[in-house]
Amino acid sequence: MEQKLSSVAKTFTPSPIQELSHLAQRSNAINLAEGFPDFPAPSHLKNAAISAINSDFNQYRHVQGICDHLANIMKEMHGLDFDPRTDMAICCGQTEAFAAAVFAIIDPGDEVVLFDPSYETYEGCIRMAGGIPVYVALEPPHWTLDPDRFINSFTARTKAVILNSPHNPTGKVFTKDELETIAGACCRRDCMAITDEVYEHITYDNIKHISLASLPGMQERTIITSSLSKTFSVTGWRVGWAIAPAFFASAIRNIHIKITDSAPAPFQEAALTALRSPPEYFEKLRREYESKRDYIVHLIAGIGFQIKFKPRGAVFLFAELPENYLLSDVEYVKELIKQAGVVAVPGCGFFHTTLSTEKLSRVGCSYQERYIRFAFCKSSATLAAAAQKLAELSDAMGGVIGGKNA
């Protein structure tokens, strides 16, 4: 009966990130693979959710107050005016908001420009809509955007650009110049943009997040997606949103209702408490994550990795294997699990293009097989335990874990 599967379904395979997380659970390994916190969510948010459940907010529900708060936040952060009654759609996490946004604007044969490396969910949504992903490689090691390469990716069939900033997996925050390049191309080509801004409050070194929608000419052609998940350490609550001009937001709401009907009601109620958080909450969040970033950079550099780019946002370190290390990223991660009991993510799963530049790799495998993603959204105890395991094994191996040097 396998032949009854749709052509799209046949192209999908289990997420390697989730598979590695399951492996970590089975082998009792330390999970630095998946980007969810292993420390408690804020107590006042948990209490708000419990209170909502006990108050019987347990049925289908749309909590308009979320939209009201989001409109105020967008005005304060980016100077953007949105109507909370018409320009917001509450969804089951950013993932559903993003999928609904793609389904709202992409027709079969439309081309969608993405930046490579890229989070795996984007391509799946585009293909389900019948669209064609077109990848533009960011230039390692600092993951810079080549304006000519980007502009040359547009064709008569280009419908939209996908932008994730702060960026998973690299930790890049797109610069004002890069955002202006993207905005200029979208306006000249009359293209849409869909942004994933889930790490909007997690930036480092005094860098501020800039929403693409805030650039001239972009609010009318941008769909912003985000969620509670990363900012408030509640990735399992599945409360996210899309913010866009009314006709786009209406289409997204209609798609959301057809697919899932409602985001979880008690967690929507708790979202009101989250979104009322004072500026001190977000500043503390940034400080704590910046400390974790510095810790893992020091840790991973200490076992031989090349850290040519320090994350400027998000919760991942995308580290390059040592220059003369012969094994690939996948082989390294397998050795890491077996020898150290620590799980990370091979970088190859995020890449879809090849830059024809010999200097990017001086060993047998391409640069797309030389990066490992480490998640540092973990408790201090978890990071310390990982540090101990990695240091012990590195000392025993006399250098980089699991590998051979040329």
Short mmCIF file of C-alpha atoms in Angstrom, two decimals, residues 72-221:
data_model
loop_
_atom_site.label_atom_id
_atom_site.label_comp_id
_atom_site.label_asym_id
_atom_site.label_seq_id
_atom_site.Cartn_x
_atom_site.Cartn_y
_atom_site.Cartn_z
CA ASN A 72 1.91 47.23 21.16
CA ILE A 73 5.16 45.26 21.02
CA MET A 74 5.54 45.77 17.27
CA LYS A 75 5.03 49.49 17.74
CA GLU A 76 7.56 49.71 20.59
CA MET A 77 10.24 47.49 19.02
CA HIS A 78 9.99 48.42 15.36
CA GLY A 79 7.77 51.48 15.03
CA LEU A 80 5.21 49.46 13.06
CA ASP A 81 1.46 50.05 13.24
CA PHE A 82 -0.71 46.93 13.03
CA ASP A 83 -4.41 46.59 13.73
CA PRO A 84 -4.80 43.86 16.37
CA ARG A 85 -8.31 43.09 15.14
CA THR A 86 -7.34 42.33 11.53
CA ASP A 87 -3.57 41.94 11.15
CA MET A 88 -2.83 39.02 13.53
CA ALA A 89 -3.36 35.27 13.38
CA ILE A 90 -2.74 33.11 16.46
CA CYS A 91 -1.45 29.66 15.48
CA CYS A 92 -0.07 26.45 16.97
CA GLY A 93 3.48 27.70 17.27
CA GLN A 94 5.66 29.51 14.76
CA THR A 95 5.88 26.33 12.69
CA GLU A 96 2.18 26.34 11.89
CA ALA A 97 2.17 30.11 11.41
CA PHE A 98 4.99 29.75 8.88
CA ALA A 99 3.30 26.84 7.08
CA ALA A 100 0.00 28.73 6.89
CA ALA A 101 1.82 31.80 5.56
CA VAL A 102 3.41 29.71 2.80
CA PHE A 103 0.09 28.06 1.93
CA ALA A 104 -1.53 31.51 1.84
CA ILE A 105 0.73 32.94 -0.88
CA ILE A 106 2.53 30.14 -2.77
CA ASP A 107 1.03 28.45 -5.83
CA PRO A 108 2.48 25.42 -7.64
CA GLY A 109 5.52 26.50 -9.66
CA ASP A 110 6.24 29.63 -7.64
CA GLU A 111 9.88 30.03 -6.67
CA VAL A 112 10.85 30.90 -3.11
CA VAL A 113 14.32 32.20 -2.24
CA LEU A 114 15.97 30.92 0.95
CA PHE A 115 19.37 31.47 2.53
CA ASP A 116 21.66 28.48 2.92
CA PRO A 117 22.30 26.94 5.43
CA SER A 118 18.65 26.81 6.34
CA TYR A 119 16.33 25.29 8.93
CA GLU A 120 14.73 22.17 7.46
CA THR A 121 11.07 23.09 8.02
CA TYR A 122 11.05 25.85 5.42
CA GLU A 123 11.67 23.65 2.40
CA GLY A 124 9.06 21.11 3.49
CA CYS A 125 6.35 23.75 3.68
CA ILE A 126 7.30 25.21 0.31
CA ARG A 127 7.20 21.80 -1.36
CA MET A 128 3.85 20.93 0.22
CA ALA A 129 2.48 24.10 -1.37
CA GLY A 130 3.93 23.08 -4.75
CA GLY A 131 6.58 25.79 -4.65
CA ILE A 132 10.21 25.50 -5.73
CA PRO A 133 12.93 26.33 -3.18
CA VAL A 134 15.83 28.38 -4.58
CA TYR A 135 18.83 28.51 -2.25
CA VAL A 136 21.31 31.35 -1.97
CA ALA A 137 24.49 30.31 -0.19
CA LEU A 138 25.74 32.51 2.63
CA GLU A 139 29.53 32.83 2.60
CA PRO A 140 31.37 31.08 5.45
CA PRO A 141 32.90 31.57 7.90
CA HIS A 142 30.92 34.72 8.79
CA TRP A 143 27.88 33.73 6.71
CA THR A 144 27.79 36.98 4.79
CA LEU A 145 25.28 37.67 2.05
CA ASP A 146 26.68 38.29 -1.43
CA PRO A 147 24.28 40.87 -2.93
CA ASP A 148 24.96 39.81 -6.52
CA ARG A 149 24.41 36.14 -5.77
CA PHE A 150 21.14 37.00 -4.04
CA ILE A 151 19.83 39.29 -6.78
CA ASN A 152 20.79 36.80 -9.50
CA SER A 153 18.62 34.15 -7.82
CA PHE A 154 15.45 36.01 -8.82
CA THR A 155 13.49 34.99 -11.91
CA ALA A 156 10.10 35.85 -13.34
CA ARG A 157 8.66 33.06 -11.17
CA THR A 158 10.05 34.32 -7.83
CA LYS A 159 7.15 34.90 -5.43
CA ALA A 160 8.76 35.27 -2.00
CA VAL A 161 11.92 35.40 0.09
CA ILE A 162 12.29 33.57 3.41
CA LEU A 163 14.36 35.30 6.09
CA ASN A 164 15.31 33.83 9.48
CA SER A 165 17.17 36.36 11.63
CA PRO A 166 18.60 35.72 14.17
CA HIS A 167 19.56 32.67 12.18
CA ASN A 168 19.39 28.95 12.84
CA PRO A 169 21.87 27.22 12.60
CA THR A 170 24.66 29.83 12.39
CA GLY A 171 23.68 32.45 14.99
CA LYS A 172 24.01 35.16 12.34
CA VAL A 173 22.02 38.38 12.73
CA PHE A 174 21.52 39.94 9.31
CA THR A 175 23.03 43.42 9.13
CA LYS A 176 21.17 46.59 8.20
CA ASP A 177 22.98 46.62 4.83
CA GLU A 178 21.97 43.02 4.14
CA LEU A 179 18.37 43.73 5.11
CA GLU A 180 18.34 46.73 2.77
CA THR A 181 19.60 44.51 -0.05
CA ILE A 182 16.79 42.03 0.61
CA ALA A 183 14.16 44.75 0.94
CA GLY A 184 15.31 46.51 -2.22
CA ALA A 185 15.08 43.33 -4.27
CA CYS A 186 11.62 42.49 -2.88
CA CYS A 187 10.31 45.95 -3.68
CA ARG A 188 11.82 46.09 -7.18
CA ARG A 189 10.56 42.59 -8.01
CA ASP A 190 7.22 43.01 -6.24
CA CYS A 191 7.91 39.93 -4.09
CA MET A 192 6.66 38.91 -0.67
CA ALA A 193 8.80 38.10 2.36
CA ILE A 194 8.07 35.64 5.16
CA THR A 195 10.21 36.10 8.26
CA ASP A 196 10.94 33.73 11.11
CA GLU A 197 11.74 35.95 14.10
CA VAL A 198 11.50 33.47 16.98
CA TYR A 199 14.91 34.57 18.31
CA GLU A 200 14.04 38.27 18.16
CA HIS A 201 14.81 38.79 21.87
CA ILE A 202 17.96 36.64 21.95
CA THR A 203 20.81 38.74 20.56
CA TYR A 204 24.30 39.38 21.90
CA ASP A 205 27.05 42.00 22.09
CA ASN A 206 24.52 44.86 22.15
CA ILE A 207 23.22 43.91 18.70
CA LYS A 208 19.55 44.75 18.20
CA HIS A 209 17.15 42.70 16.12
CA ILE A 210 15.72 44.57 13.12
CA SER A 211 12.54 43.26 11.54
CA LEU A 212 12.59 43.26 7.75
CA ALA A 213 9.05 44.66 7.84
CA SER A 214 10.41 47.89 9.36
CA LEU A 215 12.36 48.80 6.22
CA PRO A 216 10.78 51.18 3.66
CA GLY A 217 8.20 49.49 1.48
CA MET A 218 8.30 46.18 3.37
CA GLN A 219 5.43 46.24 5.87
CA GLU A 220 2.90 45.83 3.09
CA ARG A 221 4.72 42.78 1.66
#
